Short mmCIF file of C-alpha atoms in Angstrom, two decimals:
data_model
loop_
_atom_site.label_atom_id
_atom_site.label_comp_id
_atom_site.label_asym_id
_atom_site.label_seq_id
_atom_site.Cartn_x
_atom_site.Cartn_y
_atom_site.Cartn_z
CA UNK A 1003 -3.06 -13.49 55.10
CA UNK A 1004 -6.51 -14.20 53.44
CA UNK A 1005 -7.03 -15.04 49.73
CA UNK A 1006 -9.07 -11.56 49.93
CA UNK A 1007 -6.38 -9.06 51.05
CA UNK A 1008 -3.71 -10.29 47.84
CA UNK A 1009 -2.70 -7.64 45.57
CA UNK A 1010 -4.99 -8.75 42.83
CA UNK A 1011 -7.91 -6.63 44.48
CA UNK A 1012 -5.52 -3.44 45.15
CA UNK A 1013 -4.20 -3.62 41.51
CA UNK A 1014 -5.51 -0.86 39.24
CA UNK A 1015 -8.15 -2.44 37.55
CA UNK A 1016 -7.87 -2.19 33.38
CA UNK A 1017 -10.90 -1.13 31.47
CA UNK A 1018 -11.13 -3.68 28.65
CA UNK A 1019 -14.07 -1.27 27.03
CA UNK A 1020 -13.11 -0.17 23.56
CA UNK A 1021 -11.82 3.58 23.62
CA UNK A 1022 -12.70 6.02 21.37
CA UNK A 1023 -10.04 5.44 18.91
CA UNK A 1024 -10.14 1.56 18.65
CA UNK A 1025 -14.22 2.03 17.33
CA UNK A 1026 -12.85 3.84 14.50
CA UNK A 1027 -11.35 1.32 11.30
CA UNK A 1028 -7.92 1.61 10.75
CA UNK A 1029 -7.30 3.58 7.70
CA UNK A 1030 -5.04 1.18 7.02
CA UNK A 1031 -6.91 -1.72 6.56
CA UNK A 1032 -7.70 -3.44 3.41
CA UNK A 1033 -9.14 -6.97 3.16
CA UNK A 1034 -5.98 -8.98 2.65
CA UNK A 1035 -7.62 -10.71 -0.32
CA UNK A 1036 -7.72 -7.33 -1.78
CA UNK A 1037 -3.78 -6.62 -1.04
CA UNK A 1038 -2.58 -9.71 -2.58
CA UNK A 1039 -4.44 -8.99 -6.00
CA UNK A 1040 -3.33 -5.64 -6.20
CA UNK A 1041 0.53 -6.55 -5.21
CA UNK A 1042 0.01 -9.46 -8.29
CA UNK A 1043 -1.41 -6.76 -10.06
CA UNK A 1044 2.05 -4.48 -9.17
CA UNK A 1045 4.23 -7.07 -9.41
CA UNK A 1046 3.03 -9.02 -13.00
CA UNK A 1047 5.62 -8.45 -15.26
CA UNK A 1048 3.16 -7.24 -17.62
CA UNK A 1049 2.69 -4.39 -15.56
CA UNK A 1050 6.21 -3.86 -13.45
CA UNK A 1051 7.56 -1.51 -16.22
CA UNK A 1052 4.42 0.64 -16.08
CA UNK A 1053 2.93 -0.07 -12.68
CA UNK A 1054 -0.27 2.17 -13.33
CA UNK A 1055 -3.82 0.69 -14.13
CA UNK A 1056 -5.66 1.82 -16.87
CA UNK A 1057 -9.34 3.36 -15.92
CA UNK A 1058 -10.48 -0.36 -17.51
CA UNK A 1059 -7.99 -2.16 -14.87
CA UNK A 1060 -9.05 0.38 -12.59
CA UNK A 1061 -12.60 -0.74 -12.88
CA UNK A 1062 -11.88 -4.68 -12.72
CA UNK A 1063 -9.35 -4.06 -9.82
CA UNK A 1064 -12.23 -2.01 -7.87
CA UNK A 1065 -14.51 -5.11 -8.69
CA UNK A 1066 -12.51 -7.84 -7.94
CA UNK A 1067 -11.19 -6.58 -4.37
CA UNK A 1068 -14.44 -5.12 -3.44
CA UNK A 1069 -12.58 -1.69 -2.57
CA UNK A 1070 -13.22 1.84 -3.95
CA UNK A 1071 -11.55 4.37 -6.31
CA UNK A 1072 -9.80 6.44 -3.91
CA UNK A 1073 -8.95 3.21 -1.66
CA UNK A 1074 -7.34 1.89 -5.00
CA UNK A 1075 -5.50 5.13 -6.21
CA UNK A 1076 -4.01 5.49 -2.71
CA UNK A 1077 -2.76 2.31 -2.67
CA UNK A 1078 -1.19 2.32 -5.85
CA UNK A 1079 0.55 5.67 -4.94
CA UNK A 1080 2.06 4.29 -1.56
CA UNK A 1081 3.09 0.95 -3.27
CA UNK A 1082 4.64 2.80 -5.95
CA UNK A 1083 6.51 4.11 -3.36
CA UNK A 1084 7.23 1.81 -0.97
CA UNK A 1085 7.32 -1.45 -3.31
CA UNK A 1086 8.04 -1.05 -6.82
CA UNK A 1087 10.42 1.82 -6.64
CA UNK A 1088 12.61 0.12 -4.07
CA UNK A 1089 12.54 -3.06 -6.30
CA UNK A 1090 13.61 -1.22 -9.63
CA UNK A 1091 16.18 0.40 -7.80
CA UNK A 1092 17.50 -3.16 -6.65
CA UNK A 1093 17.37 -4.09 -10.46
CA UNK A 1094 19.22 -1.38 -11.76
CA UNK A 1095 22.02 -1.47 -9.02
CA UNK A 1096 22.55 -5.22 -9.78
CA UNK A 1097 22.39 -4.50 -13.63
CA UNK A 1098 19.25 -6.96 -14.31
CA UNK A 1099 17.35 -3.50 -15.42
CA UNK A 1100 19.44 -0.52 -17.47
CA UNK A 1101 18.62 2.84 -15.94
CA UNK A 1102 15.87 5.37 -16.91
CA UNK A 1103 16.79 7.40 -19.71
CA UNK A 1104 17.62 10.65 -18.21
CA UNK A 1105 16.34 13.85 -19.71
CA UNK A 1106 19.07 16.34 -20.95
CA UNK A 1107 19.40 18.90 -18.29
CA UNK A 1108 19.35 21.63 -21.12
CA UNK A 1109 16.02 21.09 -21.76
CA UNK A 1110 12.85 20.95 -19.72
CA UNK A 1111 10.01 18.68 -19.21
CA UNK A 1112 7.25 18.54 -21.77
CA UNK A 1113 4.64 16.55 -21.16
#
């Protein structure tokens, strides 16, 4: 057999042009400069008790990771949810952190 007549030339031939989908930015995607302010941000224990920026930290948060309001509030909402709220639940199963006061079932929410 000839070099030409291998099965490198009968192989199906991958297109290594970008598709459609990989030209688009993952939505994902932050700068990961910008990540590990806000997780300091989260994780300060100034802040861990009451893990939501004021419109003030808002502001200096938006400035200092160069991202935008919305990109900060949904961030904020999934780390609430997939950081800090697994990590107080940690702390109050050890004991480290008493529980939530609960509200009396009797009465309702008032906000």
């Amino acid at each position: 057999m000839d070099s030409d007549s291998d099965n490198s030339d009968t192989a199906p031939r991958i297109s290594k042009a970008p598709s459609a989908s990989s030209k688009l930015k993952s939505r994902r995607d932050l700068p990961p400069g910008a990540v590990a302010t806000l997780k300091a941000w989260l994780l300060s224990p100034q802040h861990f008790n009451h893990p939501y920026p004021s419109p003030t930290e808002q502001q200096q948060l938006m400035q200092k990771t160069g991202i935008d309001k919305k990109q900060l509030k949904n961030w904020f909402t999934n780390a609430r949810r997939r950081i800090w709220k697994p990590m107080l639940k940690k702390q109050i199963d050890s004991g480290s952190v008493p529980p939530p006061p609960s509200l009396p079932s009797s009465q309702p929410y008032r906000s």
